Coordinates of C-alpha atoms and ligand atoms in Angstrom, one line a residue:
X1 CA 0.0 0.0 0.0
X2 CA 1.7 3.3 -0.7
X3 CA -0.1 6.7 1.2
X4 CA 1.0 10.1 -0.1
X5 CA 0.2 12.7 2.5
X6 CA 0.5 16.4 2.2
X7 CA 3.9 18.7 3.0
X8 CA 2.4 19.6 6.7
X9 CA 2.2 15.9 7.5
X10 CA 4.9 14.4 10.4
X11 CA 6.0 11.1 10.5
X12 CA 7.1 10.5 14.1
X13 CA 8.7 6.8 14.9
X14 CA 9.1 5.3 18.0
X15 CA 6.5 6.3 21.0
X16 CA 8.5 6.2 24.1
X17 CA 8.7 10.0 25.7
X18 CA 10.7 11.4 23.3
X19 CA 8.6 10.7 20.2
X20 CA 5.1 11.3 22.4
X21 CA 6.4 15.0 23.2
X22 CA 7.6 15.7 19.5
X23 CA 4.0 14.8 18.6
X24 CA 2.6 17.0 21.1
X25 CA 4.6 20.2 19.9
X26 CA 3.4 19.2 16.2
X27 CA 0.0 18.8 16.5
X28 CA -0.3 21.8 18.7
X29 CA 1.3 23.4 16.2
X30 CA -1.1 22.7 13.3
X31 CA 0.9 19.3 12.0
X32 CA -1.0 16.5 10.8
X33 CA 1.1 14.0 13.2
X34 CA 1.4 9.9 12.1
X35 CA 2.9 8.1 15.0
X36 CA 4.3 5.2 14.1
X37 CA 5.7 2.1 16.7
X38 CA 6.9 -1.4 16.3
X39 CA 5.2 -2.8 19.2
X40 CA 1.3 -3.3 19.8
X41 CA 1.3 -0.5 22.3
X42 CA 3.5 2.9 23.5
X43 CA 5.8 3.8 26.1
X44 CA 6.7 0.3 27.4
X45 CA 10.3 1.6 28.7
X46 CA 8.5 4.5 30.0
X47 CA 6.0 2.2 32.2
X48 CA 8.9 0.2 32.9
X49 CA 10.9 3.0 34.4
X50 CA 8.2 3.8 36.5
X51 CA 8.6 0.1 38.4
X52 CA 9.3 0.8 42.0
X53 CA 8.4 4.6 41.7
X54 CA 9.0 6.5 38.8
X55 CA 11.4 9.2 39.2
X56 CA 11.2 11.6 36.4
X57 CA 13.4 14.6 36.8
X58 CA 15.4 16.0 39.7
X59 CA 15.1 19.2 41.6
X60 CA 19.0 20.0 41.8
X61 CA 20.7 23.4 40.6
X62 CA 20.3 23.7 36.6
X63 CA 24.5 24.3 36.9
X64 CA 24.4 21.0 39.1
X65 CA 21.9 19.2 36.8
X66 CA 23.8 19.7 33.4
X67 CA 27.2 18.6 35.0
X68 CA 25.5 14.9 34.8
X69 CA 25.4 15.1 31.3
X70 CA 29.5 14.6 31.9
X71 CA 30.9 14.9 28.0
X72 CA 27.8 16.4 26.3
X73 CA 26.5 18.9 28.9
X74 CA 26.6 21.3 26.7
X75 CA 24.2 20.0 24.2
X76 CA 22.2 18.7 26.3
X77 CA 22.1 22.1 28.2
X78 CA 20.5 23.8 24.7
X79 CA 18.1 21.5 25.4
X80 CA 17.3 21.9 28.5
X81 CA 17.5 25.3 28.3
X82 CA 14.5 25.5 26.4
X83 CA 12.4 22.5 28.2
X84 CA 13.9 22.8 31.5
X85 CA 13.4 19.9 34.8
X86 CA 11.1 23.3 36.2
X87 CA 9.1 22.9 32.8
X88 CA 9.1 19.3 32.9
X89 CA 7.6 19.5 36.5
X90 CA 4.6 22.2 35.2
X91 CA 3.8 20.0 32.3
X92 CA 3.4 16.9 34.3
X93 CA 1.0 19.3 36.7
X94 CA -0.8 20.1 33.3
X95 CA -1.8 16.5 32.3
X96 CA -3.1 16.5 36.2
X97 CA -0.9 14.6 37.7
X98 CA 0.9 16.1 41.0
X99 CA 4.6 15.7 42.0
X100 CA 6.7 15.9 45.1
X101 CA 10.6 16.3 45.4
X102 CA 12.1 13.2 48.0
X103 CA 14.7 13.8 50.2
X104 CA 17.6 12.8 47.8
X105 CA 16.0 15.2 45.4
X106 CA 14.4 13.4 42.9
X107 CA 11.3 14.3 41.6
X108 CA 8.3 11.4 41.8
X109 CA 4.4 11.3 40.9
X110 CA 2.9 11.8 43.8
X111 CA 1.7 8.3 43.5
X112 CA 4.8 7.0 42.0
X113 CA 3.3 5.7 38.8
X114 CA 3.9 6.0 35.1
X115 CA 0.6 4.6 33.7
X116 CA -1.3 7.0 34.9
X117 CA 0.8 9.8 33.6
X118 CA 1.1 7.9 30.1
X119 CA -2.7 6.9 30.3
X120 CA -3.7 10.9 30.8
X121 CA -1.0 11.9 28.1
X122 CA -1.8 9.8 25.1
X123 CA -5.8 10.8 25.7
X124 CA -4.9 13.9 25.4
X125 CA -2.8 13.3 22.3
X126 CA -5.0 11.3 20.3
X127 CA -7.8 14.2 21.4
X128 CA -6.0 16.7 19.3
X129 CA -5.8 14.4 16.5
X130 CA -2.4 12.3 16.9
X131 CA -3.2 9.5 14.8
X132 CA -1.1 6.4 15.9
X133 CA -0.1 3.4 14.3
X134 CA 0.9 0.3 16.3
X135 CA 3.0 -2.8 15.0
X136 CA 4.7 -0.8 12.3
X137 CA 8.0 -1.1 12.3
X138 CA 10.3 0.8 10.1
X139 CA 13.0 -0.6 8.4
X140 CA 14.5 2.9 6.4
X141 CA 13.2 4.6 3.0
X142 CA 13.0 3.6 -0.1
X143 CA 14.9 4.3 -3.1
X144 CA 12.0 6.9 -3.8
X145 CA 12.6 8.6 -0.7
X146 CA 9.5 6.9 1.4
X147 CA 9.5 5.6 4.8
X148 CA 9.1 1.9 4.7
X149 CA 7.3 -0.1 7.7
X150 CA 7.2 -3.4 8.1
X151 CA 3.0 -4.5 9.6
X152 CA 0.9 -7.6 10.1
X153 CA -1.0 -6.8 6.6
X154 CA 2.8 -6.6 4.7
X155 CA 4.7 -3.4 3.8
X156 CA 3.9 -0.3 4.1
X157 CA 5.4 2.9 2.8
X158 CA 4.5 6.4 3.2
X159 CA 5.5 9.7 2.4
X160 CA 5.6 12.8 4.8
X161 CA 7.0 16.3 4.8
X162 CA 9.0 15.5 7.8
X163 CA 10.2 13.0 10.1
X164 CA 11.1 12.5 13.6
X165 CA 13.3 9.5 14.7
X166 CA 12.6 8.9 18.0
X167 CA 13.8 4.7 18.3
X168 CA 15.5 5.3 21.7
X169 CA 18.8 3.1 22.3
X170 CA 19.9 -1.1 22.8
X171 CA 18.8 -1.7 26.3
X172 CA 16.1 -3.7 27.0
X173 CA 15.1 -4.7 23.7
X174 CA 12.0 -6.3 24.5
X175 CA 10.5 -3.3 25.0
X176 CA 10.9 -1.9 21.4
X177 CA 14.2 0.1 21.4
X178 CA 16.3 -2.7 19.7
X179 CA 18.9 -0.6 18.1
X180 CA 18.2 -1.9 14.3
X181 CA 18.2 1.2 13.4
X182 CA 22.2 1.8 13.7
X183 CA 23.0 0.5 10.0
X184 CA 19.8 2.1 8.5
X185 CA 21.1 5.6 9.0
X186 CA 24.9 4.6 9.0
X187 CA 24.0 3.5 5.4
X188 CA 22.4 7.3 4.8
X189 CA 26.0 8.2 6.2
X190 CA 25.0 9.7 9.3
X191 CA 27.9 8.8 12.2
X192 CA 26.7 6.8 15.0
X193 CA 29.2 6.6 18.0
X194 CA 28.5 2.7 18.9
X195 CA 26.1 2.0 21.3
X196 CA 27.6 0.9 24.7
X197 CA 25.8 0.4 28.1
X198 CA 25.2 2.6 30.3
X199 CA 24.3 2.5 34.1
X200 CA 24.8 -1.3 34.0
X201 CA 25.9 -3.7 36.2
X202 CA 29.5 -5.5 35.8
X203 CA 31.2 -9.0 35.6
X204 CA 33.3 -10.1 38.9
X205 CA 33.8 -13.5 37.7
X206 CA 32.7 -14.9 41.0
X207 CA 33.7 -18.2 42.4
X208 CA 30.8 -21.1 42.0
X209 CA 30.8 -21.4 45.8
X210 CA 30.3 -17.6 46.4
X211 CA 28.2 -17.1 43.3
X212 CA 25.7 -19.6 45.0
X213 CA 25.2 -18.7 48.0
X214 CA 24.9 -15.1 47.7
X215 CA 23.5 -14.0 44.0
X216 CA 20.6 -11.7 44.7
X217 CA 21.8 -10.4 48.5
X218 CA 22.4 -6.4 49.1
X219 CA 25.4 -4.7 50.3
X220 CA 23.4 -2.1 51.9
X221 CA 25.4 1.4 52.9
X222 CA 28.5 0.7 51.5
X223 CA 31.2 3.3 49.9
X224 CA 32.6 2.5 47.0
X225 CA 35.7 4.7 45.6
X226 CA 37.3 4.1 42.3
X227 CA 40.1 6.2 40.9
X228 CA 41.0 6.2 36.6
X229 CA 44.2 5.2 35.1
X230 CA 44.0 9.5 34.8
X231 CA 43.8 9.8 38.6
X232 CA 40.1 11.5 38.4
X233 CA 38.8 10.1 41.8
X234 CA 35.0 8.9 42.3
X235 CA 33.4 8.2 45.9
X236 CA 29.8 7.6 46.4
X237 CA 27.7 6.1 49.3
X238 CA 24.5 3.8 48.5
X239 CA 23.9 0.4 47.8
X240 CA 24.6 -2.4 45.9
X241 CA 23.4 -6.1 44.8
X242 CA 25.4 -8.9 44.5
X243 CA 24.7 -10.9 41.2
X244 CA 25.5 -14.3 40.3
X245 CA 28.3 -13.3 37.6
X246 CA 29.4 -9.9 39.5
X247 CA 27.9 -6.8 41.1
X248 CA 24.5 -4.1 40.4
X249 CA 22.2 -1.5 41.2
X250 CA 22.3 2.4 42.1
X251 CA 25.5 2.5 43.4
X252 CA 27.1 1.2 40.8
X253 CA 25.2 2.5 38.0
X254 CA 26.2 6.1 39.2
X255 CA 29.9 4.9 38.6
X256 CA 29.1 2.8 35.2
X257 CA 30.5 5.3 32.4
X258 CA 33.8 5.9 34.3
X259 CA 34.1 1.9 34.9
X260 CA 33.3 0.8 31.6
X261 CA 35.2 3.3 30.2
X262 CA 38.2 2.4 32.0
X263 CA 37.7 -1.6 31.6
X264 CA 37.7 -0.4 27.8
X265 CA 41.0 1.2 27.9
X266 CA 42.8 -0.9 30.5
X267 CA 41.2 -4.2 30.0
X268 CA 39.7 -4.3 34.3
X269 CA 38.6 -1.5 36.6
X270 CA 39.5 -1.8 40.3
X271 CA 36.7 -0.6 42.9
X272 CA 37.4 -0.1 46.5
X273 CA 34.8 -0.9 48.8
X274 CA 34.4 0.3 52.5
X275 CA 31.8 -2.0 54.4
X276 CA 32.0 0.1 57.5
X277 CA 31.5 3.7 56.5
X278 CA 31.5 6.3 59.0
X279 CA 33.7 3.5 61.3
X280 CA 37.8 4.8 61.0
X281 CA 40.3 2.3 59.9
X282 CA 42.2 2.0 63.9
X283 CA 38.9 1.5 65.3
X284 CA 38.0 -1.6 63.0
X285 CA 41.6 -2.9 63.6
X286 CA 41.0 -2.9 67.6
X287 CA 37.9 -4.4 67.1
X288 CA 39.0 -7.2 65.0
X289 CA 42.0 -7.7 67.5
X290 CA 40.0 -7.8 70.4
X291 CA 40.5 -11.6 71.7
X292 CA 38.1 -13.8 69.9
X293 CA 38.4 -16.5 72.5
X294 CA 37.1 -20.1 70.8
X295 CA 34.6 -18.1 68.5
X296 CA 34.8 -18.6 64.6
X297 CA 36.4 -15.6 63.3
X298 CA 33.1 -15.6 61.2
X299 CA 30.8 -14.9 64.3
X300 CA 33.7 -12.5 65.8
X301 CA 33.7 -10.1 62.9
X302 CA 29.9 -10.1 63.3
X303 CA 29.9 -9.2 67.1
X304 CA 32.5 -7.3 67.2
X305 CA 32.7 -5.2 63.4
X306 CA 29.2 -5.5 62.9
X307 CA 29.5 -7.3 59.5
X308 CA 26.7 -9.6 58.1
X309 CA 27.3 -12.7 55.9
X310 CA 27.3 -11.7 52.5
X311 CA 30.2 -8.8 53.9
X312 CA 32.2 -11.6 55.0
X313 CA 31.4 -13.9 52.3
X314 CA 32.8 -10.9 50.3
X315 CA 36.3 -10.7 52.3
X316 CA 36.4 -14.7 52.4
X317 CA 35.9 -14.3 48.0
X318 CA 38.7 -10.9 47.8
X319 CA 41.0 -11.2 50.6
X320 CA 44.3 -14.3 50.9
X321 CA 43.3 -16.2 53.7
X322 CA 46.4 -15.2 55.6
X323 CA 45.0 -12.0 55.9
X324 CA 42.4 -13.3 58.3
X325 CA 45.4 -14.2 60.7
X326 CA 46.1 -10.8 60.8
X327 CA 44.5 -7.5 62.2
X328 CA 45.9 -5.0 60.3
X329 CA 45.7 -6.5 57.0
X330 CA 41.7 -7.6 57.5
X331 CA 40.9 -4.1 59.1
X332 CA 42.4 -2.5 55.5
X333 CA 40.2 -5.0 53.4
X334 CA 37.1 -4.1 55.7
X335 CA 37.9 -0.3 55.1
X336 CA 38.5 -1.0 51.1
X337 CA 38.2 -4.4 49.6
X338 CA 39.8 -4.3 46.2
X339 CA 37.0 -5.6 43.9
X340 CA 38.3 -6.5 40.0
X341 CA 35.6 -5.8 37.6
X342 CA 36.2 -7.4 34.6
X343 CA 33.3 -6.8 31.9
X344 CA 30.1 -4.2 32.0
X345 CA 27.2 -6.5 31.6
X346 CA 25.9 -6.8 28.3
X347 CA 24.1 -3.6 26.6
X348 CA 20.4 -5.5 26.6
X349 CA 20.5 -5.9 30.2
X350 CA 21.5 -2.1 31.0
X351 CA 19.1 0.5 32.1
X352 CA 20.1 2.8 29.0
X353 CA 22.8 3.8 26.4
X354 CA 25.6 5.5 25.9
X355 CA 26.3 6.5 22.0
X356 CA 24.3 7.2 19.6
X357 CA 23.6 9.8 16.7
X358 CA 26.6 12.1 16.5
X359 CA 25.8 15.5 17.5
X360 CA 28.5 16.9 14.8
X361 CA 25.9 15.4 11.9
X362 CA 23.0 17.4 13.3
X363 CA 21.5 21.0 13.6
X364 CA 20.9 22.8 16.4
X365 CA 17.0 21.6 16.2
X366 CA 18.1 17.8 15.8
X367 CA 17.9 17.6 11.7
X368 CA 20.5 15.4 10.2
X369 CA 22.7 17.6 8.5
X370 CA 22.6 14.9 5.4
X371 CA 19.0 14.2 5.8
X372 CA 17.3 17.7 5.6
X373 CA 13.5 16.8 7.0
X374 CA 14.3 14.2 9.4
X375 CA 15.1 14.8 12.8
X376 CA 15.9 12.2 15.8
X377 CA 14.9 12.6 19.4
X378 CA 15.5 10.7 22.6
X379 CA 18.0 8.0 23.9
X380 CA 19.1 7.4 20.6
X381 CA 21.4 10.5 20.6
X382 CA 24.9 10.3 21.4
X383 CA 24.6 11.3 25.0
X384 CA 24.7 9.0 28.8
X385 CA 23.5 10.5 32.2
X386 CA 23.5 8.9 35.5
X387 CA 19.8 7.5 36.9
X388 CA 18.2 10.0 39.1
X389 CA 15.7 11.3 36.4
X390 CA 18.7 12.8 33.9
X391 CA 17.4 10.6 31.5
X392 CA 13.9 11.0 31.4
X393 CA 14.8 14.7 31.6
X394 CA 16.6 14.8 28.5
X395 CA 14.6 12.6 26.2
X396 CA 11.7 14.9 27.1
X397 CA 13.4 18.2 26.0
X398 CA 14.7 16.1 22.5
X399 CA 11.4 15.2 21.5
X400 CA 10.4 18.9 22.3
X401 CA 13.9 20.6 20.2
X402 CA 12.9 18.3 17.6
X403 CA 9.0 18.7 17.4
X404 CA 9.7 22.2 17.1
X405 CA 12.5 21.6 14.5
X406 CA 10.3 19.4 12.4
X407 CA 7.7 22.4 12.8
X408 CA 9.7 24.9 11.7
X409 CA 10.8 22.8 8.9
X410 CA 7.4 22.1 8.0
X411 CA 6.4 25.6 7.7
X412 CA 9.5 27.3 5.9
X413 CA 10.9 24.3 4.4
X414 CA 14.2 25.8 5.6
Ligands
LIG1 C1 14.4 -0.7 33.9 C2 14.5 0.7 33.5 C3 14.3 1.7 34.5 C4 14.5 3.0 34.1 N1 14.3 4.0 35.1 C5 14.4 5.3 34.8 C6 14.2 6.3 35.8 O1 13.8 6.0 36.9 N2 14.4 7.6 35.4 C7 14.8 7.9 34.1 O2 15.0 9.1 33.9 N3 15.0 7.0 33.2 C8 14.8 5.7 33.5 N4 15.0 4.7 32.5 C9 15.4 5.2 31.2 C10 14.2 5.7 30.3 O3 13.1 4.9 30.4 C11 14.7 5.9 28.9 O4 15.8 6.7 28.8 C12 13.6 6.5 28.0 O5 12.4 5.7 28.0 C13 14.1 6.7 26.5 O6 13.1 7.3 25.8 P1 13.0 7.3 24.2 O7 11.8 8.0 23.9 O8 14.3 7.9 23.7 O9 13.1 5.8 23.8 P2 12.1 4.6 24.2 O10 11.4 4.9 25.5 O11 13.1 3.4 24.2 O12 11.1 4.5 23.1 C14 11.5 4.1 21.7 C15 10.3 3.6 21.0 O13 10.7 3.4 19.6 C16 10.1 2.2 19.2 N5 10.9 1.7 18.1 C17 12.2 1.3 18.1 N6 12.6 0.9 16.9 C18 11.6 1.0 16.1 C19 11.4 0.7 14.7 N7 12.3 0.3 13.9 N8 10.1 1.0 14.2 C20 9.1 1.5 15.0 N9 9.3 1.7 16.3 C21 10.5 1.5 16.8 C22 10.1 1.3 20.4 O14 9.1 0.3 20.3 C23 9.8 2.3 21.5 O15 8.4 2.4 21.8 C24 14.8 3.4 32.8 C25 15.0 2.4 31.8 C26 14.8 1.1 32.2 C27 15.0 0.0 31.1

């Protein structure tokens, strides 16, 4: 089936935030807006992210908040400079859901939920006349210059004035954002750094024994410090899940891009991690030397250091077993066990992705400087940001630069 449309008609692809807010800035600006996704329904990552509360922005500093985007702040700070996390907050009020700030200084729904948000959102886009179009999945243009989809009824191909990519990146690819689109534009010559993961968990290469008996427990309150083959010094204080190939969660996602990075370049990344914060080093050494009488130093170091079983699991897994015979040695490991990580986990499993389209081939409003008309929005941009509602935050403002990109587009032709 082929569908000509007129020159004011948008081809958006890919409904996750980024796409949805590009087709809200083009139909309120007088578009005729075709959204187009591969799955039977939008926003899956979206309601994902919003599993165990749904943190959508954060209420730091703007000079605070850009600094996450590490490498790319400054793009991303265009961006945000015209859809700011203030703005985000308003609009979320104006599809009548309310927000609070927690203590850390994210930004939730006040009930902690994405469907409902989502649910409010798309009724109010396909009001104003969004048309959408489920279980289309593109697969590039054709040699006549239309969009190609691949449906249930066949192909389909159609032809609008402009276009807004929207695809997102590699992780979790069961929710739509597979990544196939990588060699569709690299073939249209546009650069894509390669898509890496981001805030991801990493390989340890546990032993069988350890591996068994304590995938899936925490390391609550923890510090983990790591310091680059440069020198540049990280130290951060949260939690942390043991996994049966390595090590997860928040703590160690907010160290991910300097870990792979370095595991990339040096081939292992070494983390340090104190299991006693706020307890000083000589303090932890008389309390390990304290006599232990005939009690197993196992139950000693719990008694007397306050350490739980996976913690000394941990030390039995990192630290020669000579060290246990002596104070000085165990209190260092207890203040900061070396831990080799040896591999990020694979980019499917991460929560998003680093790389992406180059910001060199694209305009200030997101157009593909070799592709005048088409526009890209979202994860799938060359840019990585920390969990904490940086990335929310950003897709969000893309889809808006690029809605009103495509608009102007639309309207001038220029
Ligand atoms: C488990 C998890 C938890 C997260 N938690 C948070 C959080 O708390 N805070 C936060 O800020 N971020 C979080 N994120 C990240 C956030 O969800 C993503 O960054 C965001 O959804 C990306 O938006 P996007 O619009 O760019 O892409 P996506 O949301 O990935 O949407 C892309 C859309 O494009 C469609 N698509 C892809 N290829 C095609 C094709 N060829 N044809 C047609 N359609 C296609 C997909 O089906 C999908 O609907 C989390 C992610 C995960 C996986």
């Amino acid at each position: 089936m082929r569908n000509k449309l007129n020159a004011k008609s948008v081809a958006i692809i890919g409904g996750g935030p980024a796409g949805l807010m590009a087709a809200e800035v083009l139909i309120q600006g007088g578009a005729r807006v075709d959204l187009y996704d591969a799955m039977p329904s939008v926003g899956r990552k979206f309601l994902m992210a919003g599993k165990g509360g749904m943190n959508i922005t954060h209420a730091e500093p703007f000079f605070a908040f850009i600094e996450r985007y590490g490498a790319h702040r400054e793009q991303i700070k265009g961006m945000l400079q015209i859809f700011s996390p203030e703005a985000l907050r308003e609009w979320i009020h104006g599809l009548g859901i309310s927000t609070f700030v927690g203590s850390s200084g994210r930004v939730f729904p006040t009930d902690m939920k994405a469907a409902p948000l989502l649910r409010a959102w798309l009724h109010r886009l396909r009001e104003s006349g969004v048309n959408f179009h489920m279980r289309h999945r593109w697969t590039g243009w054709s040699d006549a210059g239309e969009l190609c989809f691949a449906t249930p009824e066949g192909e389909r191909t159609v032809q609008t004035g402009a276009v807004v990519l929207a695809l997102g990146g590699g992780s979790w690819p069961q929710l739509g954002s597979t990544g196939a689109w990588v060699p569709v534009l690299e073939k249209r010559g546009v650069r894509i750094a390669p898509l890496r993961p981001s805030n991801c968990g990493f390989d340890v290469g546990w032993s069988e024994h350890f591996s068994a008996k304590f995938a899936g427990h925490p390391l609550k309150t923890v510090v983990v410090s790591f310091t680059d083959a440069a020198g540049v010094a990280q130290r951060k204080q949260g939690d942390c899940m043991v996994t049966a190939t390595g090590i997860e969660g928040g703590l160690i996602y907010a160290l991910s891009a300097a870990l792979r990075d370095e595991i990339e370049t040096c081939g292992f990344a070494t983390i340090l991690i104190d299991l006693t914060p706020g307890k000083e080093l000589a303090r932890i050494e008389a309390e390990v030397a304290h006599p232990r009488g005939s009690r197993s130093i196992s139950s000693h170091l719990q008694s007397r250091v306050g350490l739980n079983r996976v913690q000394i699991g941990l030390l039995r897994e990192c630290v020669p077993a000579e060290a246990f015979a002596d104070p000085a040695k165990l209190a260092r490991a207890i203040k900061a066990l070396p831990l080799k990580l040896i591999a990020p986990r694979p980019l499917e499993e991460a929560i998003s992705s680093a790389g992406g389209v180059t910001f060199e081939t694209m305009d200030d409003r997101l157009m593909l400087r070799s592709m005048p008309g088409v526009f890209c929005a979202g994860e799938m941009l060359d840019w990585e940001a920390p969990t904490g509602g940086y990335l929310l935050t950003a897709c969000f403002a893309s889809g808006r630069v690029a809605g009103e990109g495509a608009l102007q587009w639309l309207n001038n032709g220029d």
